[in-house]
XYZ file of N, CA and C in Angstrom:
816
model
N -379.886 -60.073 126.828
C -378.489 -59.870 126.430
C -378.223 -60.519 125.075
N -377.347 -59.916 124.317
C -377.028 -60.427 122.977
C -376.112 -61.643 123.091
N -376.450 -62.673 122.322
C -375.643 -63.893 122.297
C -374.540 -63.733 121.250
N -373.294 -63.755 121.696
C -372.151 -63.587 120.795
C -371.214 -64.784 120.910
N -370.862 -65.355 119.772
C -369.818 -66.383 119.695
C -368.549 -65.717 119.186
N -367.416 -66.098 119.721
C -366.129 -65.619 119.221
C -365.448 -66.761 118.489
N -364.955 -66.471 117.291
C -364.308 -67.479 116.447
C -362.862 -67.086 116.186
N -361.936 -67.981 116.534
C -360.502 -67.756 116.308
C -359.951 -68.846 115.393
N -359.562 -68.507 114.154
C -358.846 -69.479 113.326
C -357.367 -69.458 113.716
N -356.748 -70.629 113.802
C -355.359 -70.670 114.269
C -354.545 -71.671 113.457
N -353.447 -71.193 112.895
C -352.531 -72.079 112.171
C -351.107 -71.835 112.677
N -350.584 -72.792 113.400
C -349.234 -72.682 113.971
C -349.043 -71.358 114.713
N -350.042 -71.017 115.504
C -350.031 -69.718 116.199
C -349.933 -69.877 117.709
N -349.386 -70.980 118.157
C -349.343 -71.243 119.602
C -348.583 -70.169 120.383
N -347.690 -69.469 119.720
C -346.915 -68.419 120.386
C -347.812 -67.311 120.931
N -348.900 -67.024 120.203
C -349.770 -65.909 120.589
C -351.179 -66.337 120.988
N -351.552 -67.570 120.727
C -352.946 -68.002 120.870
C -353.505 -67.786 122.272
N -352.739 -68.133 123.312
C -353.253 -67.957 124.670
C -353.490 -66.489 125.012
N -352.680 -65.607 124.436
C -352.892 -64.173 124.653
C -354.216 -63.739 124.036
N -354.511 -64.265 122.849
C -355.792 -63.955 122.204
C -356.950 -64.481 123.053
N -356.835 -65.723 123.507
C -357.892 -66.334 124.311
C -358.080 -65.586 125.629
N -356.996 -65.220 126.275
C -357.099 -64.475 127.540
C -357.770 -63.122 127.351
N -357.570 -62.520 126.176
C -358.223 -61.234 125.913
C -359.732 -61.400 125.775
N -360.170 -62.581 125.307
C -361.604 -62.873 125.261
C -362.112 -63.135 126.683
N -361.325 -63.853 127.451
C -361.678 -64.163 128.839
C -361.853 -62.896 129.669
N -361.093 -61.848 129.359
C -361.096 -60.624 130.153
C -362.105 -59.580 129.676
N -363.060 -59.984 128.861
C -364.066 -59.040 128.367
C -365.050 -58.620 129.452
N -365.435 -57.359 129.399
C -366.455 -56.866 130.324
C -367.839 -57.402 129.952
N -367.984 -57.831 128.709
C -369.221 -58.458 128.226
C -368.830 -59.834 127.705
N -369.181 -60.857 128.444
C -368.707 -62.204 128.120
C -369.455 -62.795 126.925
N -368.742 -63.500 126.057
C -369.422 -64.209 124.976
C -370.091 -65.463 125.534
N -370.997 -66.045 124.761
C -371.584 -67.322 125.164
C -370.571 -68.442 124.977
N -369.743 -68.306 123.925
C -368.805 -69.386 123.617
C -367.605 -68.846 122.851
N -366.537 -69.618 122.923
C -365.343 -69.370 122.121
C -365.077 -70.630 121.308
N -364.922 -70.440 120.001
C -364.609 -71.553 119.110
C -363.246 -71.297 118.491
N -362.293 -72.179 118.729
C -360.982 -72.113 118.092
C -360.934 -73.190 117.020
N -360.520 -72.806 115.819
C -360.361 -73.764 114.735
C -358.878 -73.964 114.486
N -358.397 -75.150 114.828
C -357.001 -75.496 114.569
C -356.904 -75.925 113.111
N -356.281 -75.085 112.308
C -356.275 -75.294 110.858
C -355.090 -76.162 110.410
N -355.052 -77.386 110.909
C -353.996 -78.313 110.516
C -352.621 -77.928 111.029
N -352.562 -77.380 112.231
C -351.278 -76.927 112.781
C -350.324 -78.093 113.049
N -349.030 -77.786 112.961
C -347.999 -78.773 113.289
C -347.265 -78.384 114.575
N -347.731 -77.324 115.241
C -347.106 -76.905 116.501
C -347.845 -77.561 117.678
N -347.733 -76.987 118.856
C -348.312 -77.600 120.052
C -349.679 -77.028 120.438
N -350.442 -76.588 119.433
C -351.736 -75.972 119.701
C -352.655 -76.888 120.504
N -352.799 -78.135 120.090
C -353.714 -79.058 120.786
C -353.292 -79.267 122.237
N -352.012 -79.424 122.467
C -351.521 -79.626 123.829
C -351.763 -78.381 124.671
N -351.609 -77.234 124.058
C -351.792 -75.955 124.743
C -353.219 -75.791 125.256
N -354.175 -76.309 124.495
C -355.589 -76.100 124.808
C -356.225 -77.294 125.510
N -355.442 -78.308 125.755
C -355.955 -79.578 126.285
C -356.750 -79.413 127.572
N -356.248 -78.655 128.505
C -356.901 -78.518 129.817
C -357.372 -77.098 130.097
N -357.630 -76.352 129.045
C -358.002 -74.955 129.236
C -359.362 -74.830 129.929
N -359.475 -73.889 130.834
C -360.719 -73.638 131.566
C -361.108 -72.175 131.380
N -362.347 -71.980 130.945
C -362.841 -70.638 130.660
C -364.224 -70.459 131.283
N -364.625 -69.218 131.559
C -365.931 -68.965 132.187
C -367.092 -68.979 131.194
N -366.855 -69.504 130.001
C -367.901 -69.638 128.983
C -367.601 -70.912 128.197
N -368.514 -71.301 127.344
C -368.343 -72.535 126.577
C -367.125 -72.440 125.658
N -366.424 -73.546 125.532
C -365.242 -73.580 124.666
C -365.278 -74.833 123.807
N -364.977 -74.637 122.521
C -364.872 -75.771 121.605
C -363.622 -75.624 120.740
N -362.951 -76.725 120.523
C -361.819 -76.769 119.605
C -362.206 -77.627 118.419
N -362.249 -77.023 117.247
C -362.510 -77.748 116.008
C -361.183 -77.925 115.282
N -361.012 -79.046 114.610
C -359.732 -79.348 113.981
C -359.901 -79.688 112.503
N -359.174 -78.973 111.660
C -359.091 -79.340 110.245
C -357.977 -80.364 110.087
N -358.247 -81.457 109.404
C -357.237 -82.502 109.245
C -356.014 -82.004 108.479
N -356.229 -81.039 107.589
C -355.129 -80.398 106.876
C -355.401 -78.908 106.797
N -354.386 -78.161 106.480
C -354.528 -76.708 106.409
C -355.459 -76.312 105.270
N -356.561 -75.656 105.608
C -357.559 -75.270 104.608
C -357.697 -73.760 104.476
N -356.957 -73.014 105.266
C -356.984 -71.563 105.144
C -357.908 -70.910 106.156
N -357.606 -69.653 106.430
C -358.338 -68.940 107.473
C -359.780 -68.624 107.078
N -360.032 -68.426 105.770
C -361.412 -68.163 105.350
C -362.290 -69.383 105.589
N -361.807 -70.558 105.199
C -362.542 -71.794 105.453
C -362.780 -71.955 106.954
N -361.757 -71.701 107.752
C -361.858 -71.896 109.197
C -362.858 -70.933 109.820
N -362.844 -69.684 109.407
C -363.821 -68.723 109.944
C -365.240 -69.144 109.554
N -365.416 -69.533 108.291
C -366.741 -69.953 107.831
C -367.233 -71.168 108.608
N -366.330 -72.101 108.894
C -366.689 -73.267 109.687
C -367.121 -72.847 111.098
N -366.391 -71.919 111.670
C -366.735 -71.439 112.999
C -368.120 -70.828 113.042
N -368.448 -70.041 112.024
C -369.783 -69.436 111.959
C -370.850 -70.526 111.844
N -370.603 -71.490 110.974
C -371.556 -72.590 110.776
C -371.822 -73.344 112.070
N -370.783 -73.547 112.866
C -370.903 -74.340 114.088
C -371.312 -73.502 115.300
N -371.404 -72.212 115.157
C -371.670 -71.334 116.297
C -373.111 -71.464 116.789
N -373.283 -71.143 118.057
C -374.596 -71.272 118.687
C -375.337 -69.943 118.779
N -374.699 -68.855 118.375
C -375.275 -67.518 118.580
C -375.719 -66.846 117.292
N -376.487 -65.784 117.465
C -376.944 -65.000 116.316
C -375.872 -64.060 115.797
N -374.874 -63.748 116.651
C -373.812 -62.841 116.256
C -372.463 -63.514 116.496
N -371.544 -63.286 115.566
C -370.222 -63.904 115.650
C -369.165 -62.824 115.503
N -368.256 -62.770 116.466
C -367.116 -61.849 116.413
C -365.864 -62.663 116.101
N -365.045 -62.150 115.193
C -363.825 -62.851 114.800
C -362.616 -62.269 115.526
N -361.639 -63.134 115.742
C -360.371 -62.694 116.329
C -359.256 -63.528 115.717
N -358.273 -62.880 115.115
C -357.110 -63.614 114.620
C -356.260 -64.057 115.800
N -355.598 -65.192 115.646
C -354.885 -65.807 116.766
C -353.712 -64.982 117.262
N -353.244 -64.022 116.471
C -352.120 -63.197 116.913
C -352.543 -61.799 117.371
N -353.832 -61.537 117.382
C -354.336 -60.239 117.833
C -354.981 -60.378 119.207
N -355.407 -59.253 119.766
C -356.097 -59.272 121.062
C -357.271 -58.298 121.043
N -358.281 -58.634 121.857
C -359.348 -57.690 122.164
C -358.931 -56.877 123.382
N -359.264 -55.603 123.398
C -359.201 -54.839 124.623
C -360.486 -55.125 125.408
N -360.485 -54.951 126.729
C -361.588 -55.441 127.575
C -362.994 -55.002 127.179
N -363.138 -53.850 126.539
C -364.477 -53.348 126.222
C -364.951 -53.699 124.819
N -364.202 -54.527 124.100
C -364.525 -54.801 122.690
C -365.930 -55.380 122.514
N -366.206 -56.514 123.141
C -367.517 -57.152 122.954
C -368.643 -56.314 123.544
N -368.372 -55.560 124.584
C -369.393 -54.673 125.153
C -369.825 -53.620 124.133
N -368.850 -53.058 123.430
C -369.178 -52.074 122.393
C -369.933 -52.729 121.234
N -369.481 -53.917 120.824
C -370.158 -54.598 119.720
C -371.575 -55.002 120.098
N -371.783 -55.351 121.347
C -373.092 -55.834 121.797
C -374.182 -54.773 121.684
N -373.784 -53.529 121.555
C -374.754 -52.435 121.441
C -375.305 -52.304 120.026
N -374.692 -52.986 119.073
C -375.052 -52.833 117.666
C -375.841 -54.036 117.161
N -376.600 -53.842 116.065
C -377.448 -54.916 115.557
C -377.377 -55.069 114.039
N -376.443 -54.377 113.391
C -376.356 -54.423 111.934
C -375.840 -55.781 111.445
N -375.923 -56.003 110.132
C -375.454 -57.259 109.539
C -373.950 -57.433 109.702
N -373.227 -56.331 109.636
C -371.775 -56.352 109.846
C -371.388 -55.116 110.640
N -370.701 -55.341 111.731
C -370.205 -54.238 112.562
C -368.684 -54.320 112.564
N -368.043 -53.164 112.397
C -366.581 -53.133 112.328
C -366.036 -52.099 113.296
N -365.209 -52.564 114.206
C -364.526 -51.663 115.133
C -363.158 -51.329 114.550
N -362.958 -50.080 114.193
C -361.713 -49.660 113.543
C -360.513 -49.916 114.454
N -359.561 -50.717 114.025
C -358.357 -50.926 114.841
C -357.474 -49.678 114.824
N -357.177 -49.182 116.000
C -356.314 -48.009 116.111
C -354.943 -48.352 116.689
N -354.911 -49.391 117.524
C -353.705 -49.688 118.287
C -352.974 -50.904 117.722
N -351.665 -50.749 117.546
C -350.823 -51.827 117.019
C -349.789 -52.183 118.082
N -349.579 -53.485 118.254
C -348.711 -53.966 119.327
C -347.615 -54.869 118.765
N -346.561 -55.057 119.557
C -345.485 -55.945 119.127
C -345.667 -57.331 119.753
N -344.668 -58.174 119.628
C -344.782 -59.549 120.109
C -344.892 -59.635 121.627
N -344.499 -58.584 122.312
C -344.566 -58.554 123.778
C -345.752 -57.736 124.289
N -346.683 -57.419 123.406
C -347.894 -56.653 123.734
C -347.639 -55.170 123.976
N -346.452 -54.701 123.679
C -346.169 -53.281 123.834
C -346.731 -52.511 122.637
N -347.307 -51.360 122.921
C -347.895 -50.551 121.850
C -346.789 -49.956 120.991
N -346.845 -50.217 119.687
C -345.862 -49.682 118.759
C -346.351 -48.398 118.091
N -347.658 -48.312 117.905
C -348.211 -47.093 117.310
C -349.720 -47.073 117.513
N -350.269 -45.875 117.504
C -351.715 -45.684 117.558
C -352.098 -44.835 116.355
N -352.896 -45.405 115.491
C -353.269 -44.725 114.259
C -354.214 -43.556 114.532
N -353.933 -42.428 113.886
C -354.803 -41.260 113.983
C -355.447 -40.969 112.628
N -355.462 -42.008 111.799
C -356.006 -41.883 110.449
C -357.449 -41.367 110.483
N -357.738 -40.423 109.579
C -359.088 -39.867 109.473
C -359.891 -40.690 108.480
N -361.102 -41.058 108.882
C -361.975 -41.836 108.006
C -363.143 -40.993 107.547
N -363.449 -41.086 106.261
C -364.534 -40.288 105.682
C -365.850 -41.052 105.828
N -366.630 -41.059 104.775
C -367.912 -41.747 104.773
C -367.735 -43.244 104.549
N -368.798 -43.996 104.776
C -368.759 -45.453 104.693
C -368.325 -45.934 103.311
N -368.867 -45.336 102.273
C -368.549 -45.774 100.915
C -367.061 -45.630 100.612
N -366.477 -44.490 100.929
C -365.058 -44.284 100.627
C -364.174 -45.202 101.453
N -364.611 -45.517 102.675
C -363.846 -46.438 103.507
C -363.823 -47.839 102.905
N -364.986 -48.304 102.484
C -365.082 -49.672 101.965
C -364.433 -49.795 100.600
N -364.789 -48.931 99.666
C -364.208 -49.027 98.329
C -362.725 -48.700 98.358
N -362.327 -47.845 99.295
C -360.929 -47.460 99.382
C -360.063 -48.430 100.171
N -360.615 -49.569 100.549
C -359.820 -50.589 101.226
C -359.370 -50.204 102.621
N -360.071 -49.276 103.262
C -359.687 -48.847 104.609
C -360.411 -49.652 105.682
N -360.901 -50.809 105.278
C -361.525 -51.757 106.196
C -360.839 -53.103 105.997
N -360.971 -53.957 106.951
C -360.300 -55.252 106.878
C -360.112 -55.764 108.287
N -358.935 -56.237 108.617
C -358.645 -56.717 109.973
C -359.839 -57.477 110.574
N -359.958 -58.755 110.294
C -361.095 -59.532 110.806
C -361.302 -59.424 112.309
N -360.249 -59.119 113.051
C -360.390 -59.011 114.508
C -361.319 -57.877 114.924
N -361.641 -56.988 114.008
C -362.568 -55.905 114.309
C -363.988 -56.172 113.845
N -364.239 -57.347 113.254
C -365.518 -57.634 112.608
C -366.444 -58.479 113.480
N -367.712 -58.089 113.507
C -368.786 -58.932 114.027
C -369.868 -59.021 112.963
N -370.424 -60.233 112.739
C -371.467 -60.415 111.734
C -372.715 -61.021 112.356
N -373.833 -60.767 111.694
C -375.096 -61.430 112.050
C -375.139 -62.753 111.291
N -375.365 -63.841 111.992
C -375.263 -65.170 111.382
C -376.243 -65.370 110.233
N -377.476 -64.922 110.389
C -378.494 -65.205 109.384
C -378.231 -64.518 108.047
N -377.431 -63.462 108.045
C -377.152 -62.758 106.786
C -375.676 -62.859 106.383
N -374.924 -63.721 107.077
C -373.487 -63.841 106.816
C -373.237 -64.339 105.394
N -372.408 -63.618 104.641
C -372.126 -63.964 103.247
C -370.955 -64.933 103.098
N -370.170 -65.102 104.135
C -369.041 -66.025 104.079
C -367.803 -65.392 103.480
N -366.651 -65.688 104.075
C -365.386 -65.250 103.499
C -365.107 -66.070 102.252
N -364.534 -65.430 101.240
C -364.200 -66.112 99.989
C -363.020 -67.045 100.219
N -363.255 -68.340 100.105
C -362.228 -69.326 100.424
C -361.178 -69.484 99.339
N -361.364 -68.794 98.212
C -360.349 -68.806 97.148
C -359.313 -67.712 97.329
N -359.550 -66.836 98.300
C -358.622 -65.737 98.568
C -357.826 -66.053 99.821
N -356.514 -66.034 99.720
C -355.659 -66.304 100.872
C -355.268 -65.024 101.606
N -355.498 -63.882 100.957
C -355.344 -62.569 101.601
C -356.391 -61.633 101.015
N -356.619 -60.518 101.678
C -357.611 -59.508 101.303
C -359.034 -60.041 101.305
N -359.251 -61.220 101.903
C -360.594 -61.782 101.986
C -361.496 -60.925 102.868
N -360.892 -60.190 103.801
C -361.663 -59.312 104.673
C -362.220 -58.121 103.886
N -361.374 -57.498 103.087
C -361.834 -56.380 102.247
C -362.916 -56.852 101.278
N -362.692 -58.002 100.672
C -363.655 -58.524 99.695
C -365.009 -58.782 100.334
N -365.018 -59.224 101.592
C -366.276 -59.448 102.294
C -367.050 -58.144 102.429
N -366.371 -57.082 102.817
C -367.020 -55.772 102.932
C -367.619 -55.334 101.596
N -366.895 -55.554 100.513
C -367.381 -55.142 99.199
C -368.674 -55.863 98.833
N -368.764 -57.149 99.152
C -370.002 -57.882 98.855
C -371.159 -57.423 99.734
N -370.885 -57.160 101.012
C -371.938 -56.626 101.875
C -372.439 -55.293 101.326
N -371.515 -54.455 100.893
C -371.875 -53.134 100.358
C -372.719 -53.280 99.092
N -372.302 -54.151 98.184
C -373.017 -54.326 96.921
C -374.422 -54.883 97.128
N -374.599 -55.715 98.140
C -375.904 -56.305 98.407
C -376.809 -55.398 99.242
N -376.274 -54.278 99.665
C -377.080 -53.325 100.425
C -377.380 -53.758 101.848
N -376.541 -54.624 102.405
C -376.726 -55.046 103.790
C -376.280 -53.934 104.743
N -376.790 -53.982 105.947
C -376.487 -52.935 106.929
C -375.072 -53.103 107.476
N -374.289 -52.046 107.393
C -372.913 -52.038 107.886
C -372.764 -50.873 108.856
N -372.157 -51.143 109.985
C -371.924 -50.087 110.986
C -370.442 -50.050 111.334
N -369.864 -48.853 111.304
C -368.469 -48.653 111.702
C -368.452 -47.958 113.049
N -367.717 -48.524 114.010
C -367.549 -47.842 115.292
C -366.061 -47.537 115.482
N -365.785 -46.475 116.199
C -364.402 -46.015 116.369
C -364.115 -45.843 117.854
N -363.960 -46.969 118.554
C -363.785 -46.942 120.010
C -362.453 -47.560 120.450
N -361.568 -47.856 119.506
C -360.229 -48.384 119.811
C -360.315 -49.622 120.710
N -360.921 -50.682 120.193
C -361.205 -51.866 121.015
C -360.364 -53.094 120.666
N -359.468 -52.959 119.689
C -358.710 -54.113 119.210
C -357.225 -53.777 119.123
N -356.377 -54.744 119.487
C -354.936 -54.593 119.326
C -354.451 -55.500 118.206
N -353.875 -54.913 117.175
C -353.370 -55.666 116.029
C -351.876 -55.894 116.212
N -351.487 -57.158 116.184
C -350.092 -57.477 116.445
C -349.258 -57.411 115.155
N -348.172 -56.649 115.223
C -347.258 -56.548 114.086
C -346.024 -57.405 114.358
N -345.754 -58.320 113.442
C -344.578 -59.183 113.576
C -344.145 -59.634 112.190
N -342.991 -60.231 112.110
C -342.388 -60.565 110.827
C -343.187 -61.515 109.961
N -344.036 -62.329 110.584
C -344.783 -63.325 109.824
C -346.180 -62.850 109.431
N -346.510 -61.604 109.720
C -347.842 -61.111 109.352
C -347.965 -61.089 107.836
N -349.044 -61.675 107.312
C -349.149 -61.907 105.871
C -349.261 -60.625 105.051
N -349.723 -59.539 105.642
C -349.893 -58.297 104.882
C -348.566 -57.694 104.436
N -347.456 -58.256 104.919
C -346.146 -57.735 104.527
C -345.566 -58.465 103.310
N -346.247 -59.494 102.842
C -345.715 -60.279 101.728
C -346.228 -59.754 100.387
N -345.519 -60.058 99.315
C -345.902 -59.620 97.972
C -347.241 -60.219 97.567
N -347.582 -61.350 98.174
C -348.860 -62.000 97.903
C -350.026 -61.066 98.235
N -349.810 -60.171 99.168
C -350.839 -59.205 99.548
C -351.267 -58.376 98.335
N -350.286 -57.946 97.541
C -350.623 -57.137 96.370
C -351.317 -57.981 95.303
N -350.879 -59.220 95.142
C -351.516 -60.124 94.172
C -353.006 -60.253 94.481
N -353.336 -60.455 95.733
C -354.747 -60.620 96.091
C -355.498 -59.296 96.109
N -354.799 -58.206 96.309
C -355.433 -56.894 96.149
C -355.951 -56.748 94.727
N -355.140 -57.131 93.760
C -355.546 -57.053 92.358
C -356.671 -58.048 92.043
N -356.626 -59.220 92.668
C -357.689 -60.200 92.457
C -359.031 -59.648 92.934
N -359.016 -59.009 94.083
C -360.263 -58.439 94.618
C -360.754 -57.318 93.710
N -359.837 -56.489 93.239
C -360.214 -55.418 92.311
C -360.882 -55.996 91.064
N -360.298 -57.033 90.495
C -360.851 -57.647 89.291
C -362.241 -58.227 89.534
N -362.502 -58.659 90.748
C -363.816 -59.209 91.085
C -364.881 -58.122 91.231
N -364.443 -56.886 91.480
C -365.407 -55.824 91.797
C -365.172 -54.556 90.973
N -364.743 -54.720 89.745
C -364.530 -53.549 88.878
C -365.827 -52.787 88.624
N -366.962 -53.470 88.796
C -368.249 -52.828 88.524
C -368.551 -51.688 89.495
N -367.898 -51.672 90.643
C -368.137 -50.575 91.593
C -366.865 -49.768 91.860
N -365.820 -50.032 91.095
C -364.551 -49.328 91.312
C -364.725 -47.826 91.121
N -364.145 -47.056 92.014
C -364.167 -45.600 91.901
C -362.786 -45.060 92.246
N -362.676 -43.754 92.376
C -361.376 -43.137 92.630
C -360.763 -43.634 93.936
N -361.598 -43.889 94.935
C -361.078 -44.378 96.212
C -360.418 -45.741 96.056
N -361.038 -46.620 95.275
C -360.458 -47.934 95.047
C -359.178 -47.823 94.225
N -359.180 -46.971 93.222
C -357.983 -46.788 92.405
C -356.806 -46.294 93.249
N -357.095 -45.361 94.155
C -356.029 -44.835 95.012
C -355.490 -45.910 95.958
N -356.381 -46.744 96.464
C -355.958 -47.833 97.342
C -355.012 -48.778 96.611
N -355.345 -49.098 95.376
C -354.499 -49.997 94.575
C -353.187 -49.309 94.222
N -353.249 -48.020 93.925
C -352.033 -47.270 93.619
C -351.070 -47.296 94.800
N -351.585 -47.067 96.007
C -350.748 -47.119 97.210
C -350.094 -48.481 97.372
N -350.901 -49.535 97.208
C -350.376 -50.895 97.367
C -349.328 -51.197 96.300
N -349.553 -50.724 95.092
C -348.605 -50.971 94.000
C -347.251 -50.327 94.303
N -347.259 -49.074 94.733
C -345.996 -48.409 95.068
C -345.325 -49.083 96.264
N -346.127 -49.530 97.203
C -345.597 -50.202 98.387
C -344.821 -51.458 98.017
N -345.315 -52.178 97.005
C -344.668 -53.426 96.604
C -343.868 -53.273 95.304
N -343.467 -52.021 95.029
C -342.546 -51.714 93.938
C -343.100 -52.045 92.548
N -344.411 -51.927 92.394
C -345.054 -52.076 91.079
C -345.296 -50.669 90.532
N -344.212 -50.053 90.083
C -344.232 -48.635 89.742
C -345.230 -48.295 88.640
N -345.237 -49.053 87.549
C -346.110 -48.728 86.418
C -347.586 -48.831 86.812
N -347.932 -49.873 87.568
C -349.314 -50.007 88.025
C -349.671 -48.902 89.011
N -348.713 -48.509 89.827
C -348.956 -47.424 90.768
C -349.378 -46.157 90.060
N -348.646 -45.803 89.019
C -348.985 -44.596 88.265
C -350.269 -44.782 87.456
N -350.467 -45.978 86.929
C -351.676 -46.244 86.143
C -352.939 -46.004 86.965
N -352.959 -46.528 88.190
C -354.163 -46.376 89.007
C -354.250 -44.996 89.645
N -353.132 -44.340 89.847
C -353.153 -42.959 90.327
C -353.798 -42.058 89.280
N -353.436 -42.261 88.029
C -354.024 -41.467 86.937
C -355.509 -41.748 86.808
N -355.902 -43.025 86.924
C -357.322 -43.380 86.877
C -358.106 -42.619 87.946
N -357.539 -42.574 89.152
C -358.217 -41.905 90.264
C -358.358 -40.413 90.000
N -357.286 -39.782 89.549
C -357.303 -38.342 89.324
C -358.252 -37.957 88.199
N -358.359 -38.816 87.202
C -359.285 -38.547 86.100
C -360.728 -38.628 86.568
N -361.009 -39.593 87.457
C -362.394 -39.773 87.896
C -362.801 -38.754 88.948
N -361.905 -38.521 89.927
C -362.252 -37.580 90.993
C -360.992 -37.060 91.666
N -360.456 -35.949 91.217
C -359.217 -35.400 91.792
C -359.319 -35.117 93.285
N -360.527 -34.823 93.780
C -360.706 -34.483 95.182
C -360.535 -35.691 96.111
N -360.537 -36.899 95.538
C -360.386 -38.099 96.360
C -358.969 -38.239 96.919
N -358.026 -37.559 96.296
C -356.630 -37.639 96.733
C -356.397 -36.644 97.863
N -356.660 -37.081 99.090
C -356.449 -36.215 100.239
C -354.968 -36.197 100.609
N -354.612 -35.375 101.591
C -353.209 -35.184 101.953
C -352.557 -36.461 102.474
N -353.322 -37.261 103.218
C -352.740 -38.490 103.762
C -352.337 -39.435 102.648
N -353.245 -39.634 101.694
C -352.943 -40.563 100.602
C -351.877 -39.991 99.682
N -351.894 -38.691 99.475
C -350.870 -38.063 98.657
C -349.493 -38.304 99.279
N -349.402 -38.129 100.596
C -348.126 -38.335 101.282
C -347.701 -39.802 101.215
N -348.650 -40.735 101.402
C -348.326 -42.157 101.325
C -347.759 -42.534 99.972
N -348.282 -41.922 98.925
C -347.806 -42.211 97.576
C -346.449 -41.563 97.339
N -346.325 -40.285 97.714
C -345.071 -39.562 97.477
C -343.887 -40.220 98.172
N -344.085 -40.642 99.424
C -342.968 -41.190 100.188
C -342.515 -42.542 99.660
N -343.339 -43.190 98.841
C -342.957 -44.495 98.308
C -342.346 -44.400 96.911
N -342.668 -43.355 96.168
C -342.188 -43.260 94.778
C -340.673 -43.292 94.652
N -339.896 -42.586 95.466
C -338.438 -42.643 95.318
C -337.831 -44.024 95.572
N -338.591 -44.902 96.240
C -338.050 -46.212 96.594
C -338.271 -47.263 95.494
N -339.030 -46.922 94.466
C -339.352 -47.934 93.447
C -338.503 -47.732 92.208
């Protein structure tokens, strides 16, 4: 059987943390261990986990001060006992078959596409029917991310960039792609992504780090990446940049602008 460690970084996430942990507990394929990294929380995380009992090994690691989720995930990987590490954000959940599906794979990075989005009460708010093309367009086009869907092989793990406070997940995929490491995408709807007011992808900082990641990887930028940035720019009311990257994409490859992305761009233009 494959040895899998689950790593959960947590910062003031006590509201959802037990739900995340219970989703690991309810897996049809049990991990060897669960590692929670308390990233300098000021809430009741430590008290919440004080007497927790699980059917697998459990460790709580504590950062004396908040060092960020990338640092915490990297620490979890370093301290893990297994060859494979699956990540879970403290506000998300695994569906029962998540680790079972991941256990069938052996690539350097395996990604289970998140399809289901839930609210604070675990009710399904939407199920994505987004169509995904080939691996290259998915990665360069920013259609990967959500660490809760990621499993990595420890010996080839490149580490999350600790200088990025957002989009570190996308940037990790780009480095794996550039280095030619094995990446596998599975589409089995195994993860629930929680949508709530404090989710960081809703802040303007998200666009700032989108641009930072682009600047780090301009050497492989293509029409898919330009379109991804254009969408994000219009979303955060950066109208001039939105059009700039849309034009870049159309000049390089007009066929990259499929109907879904065209609609995403059109519906945002009147709002900027």
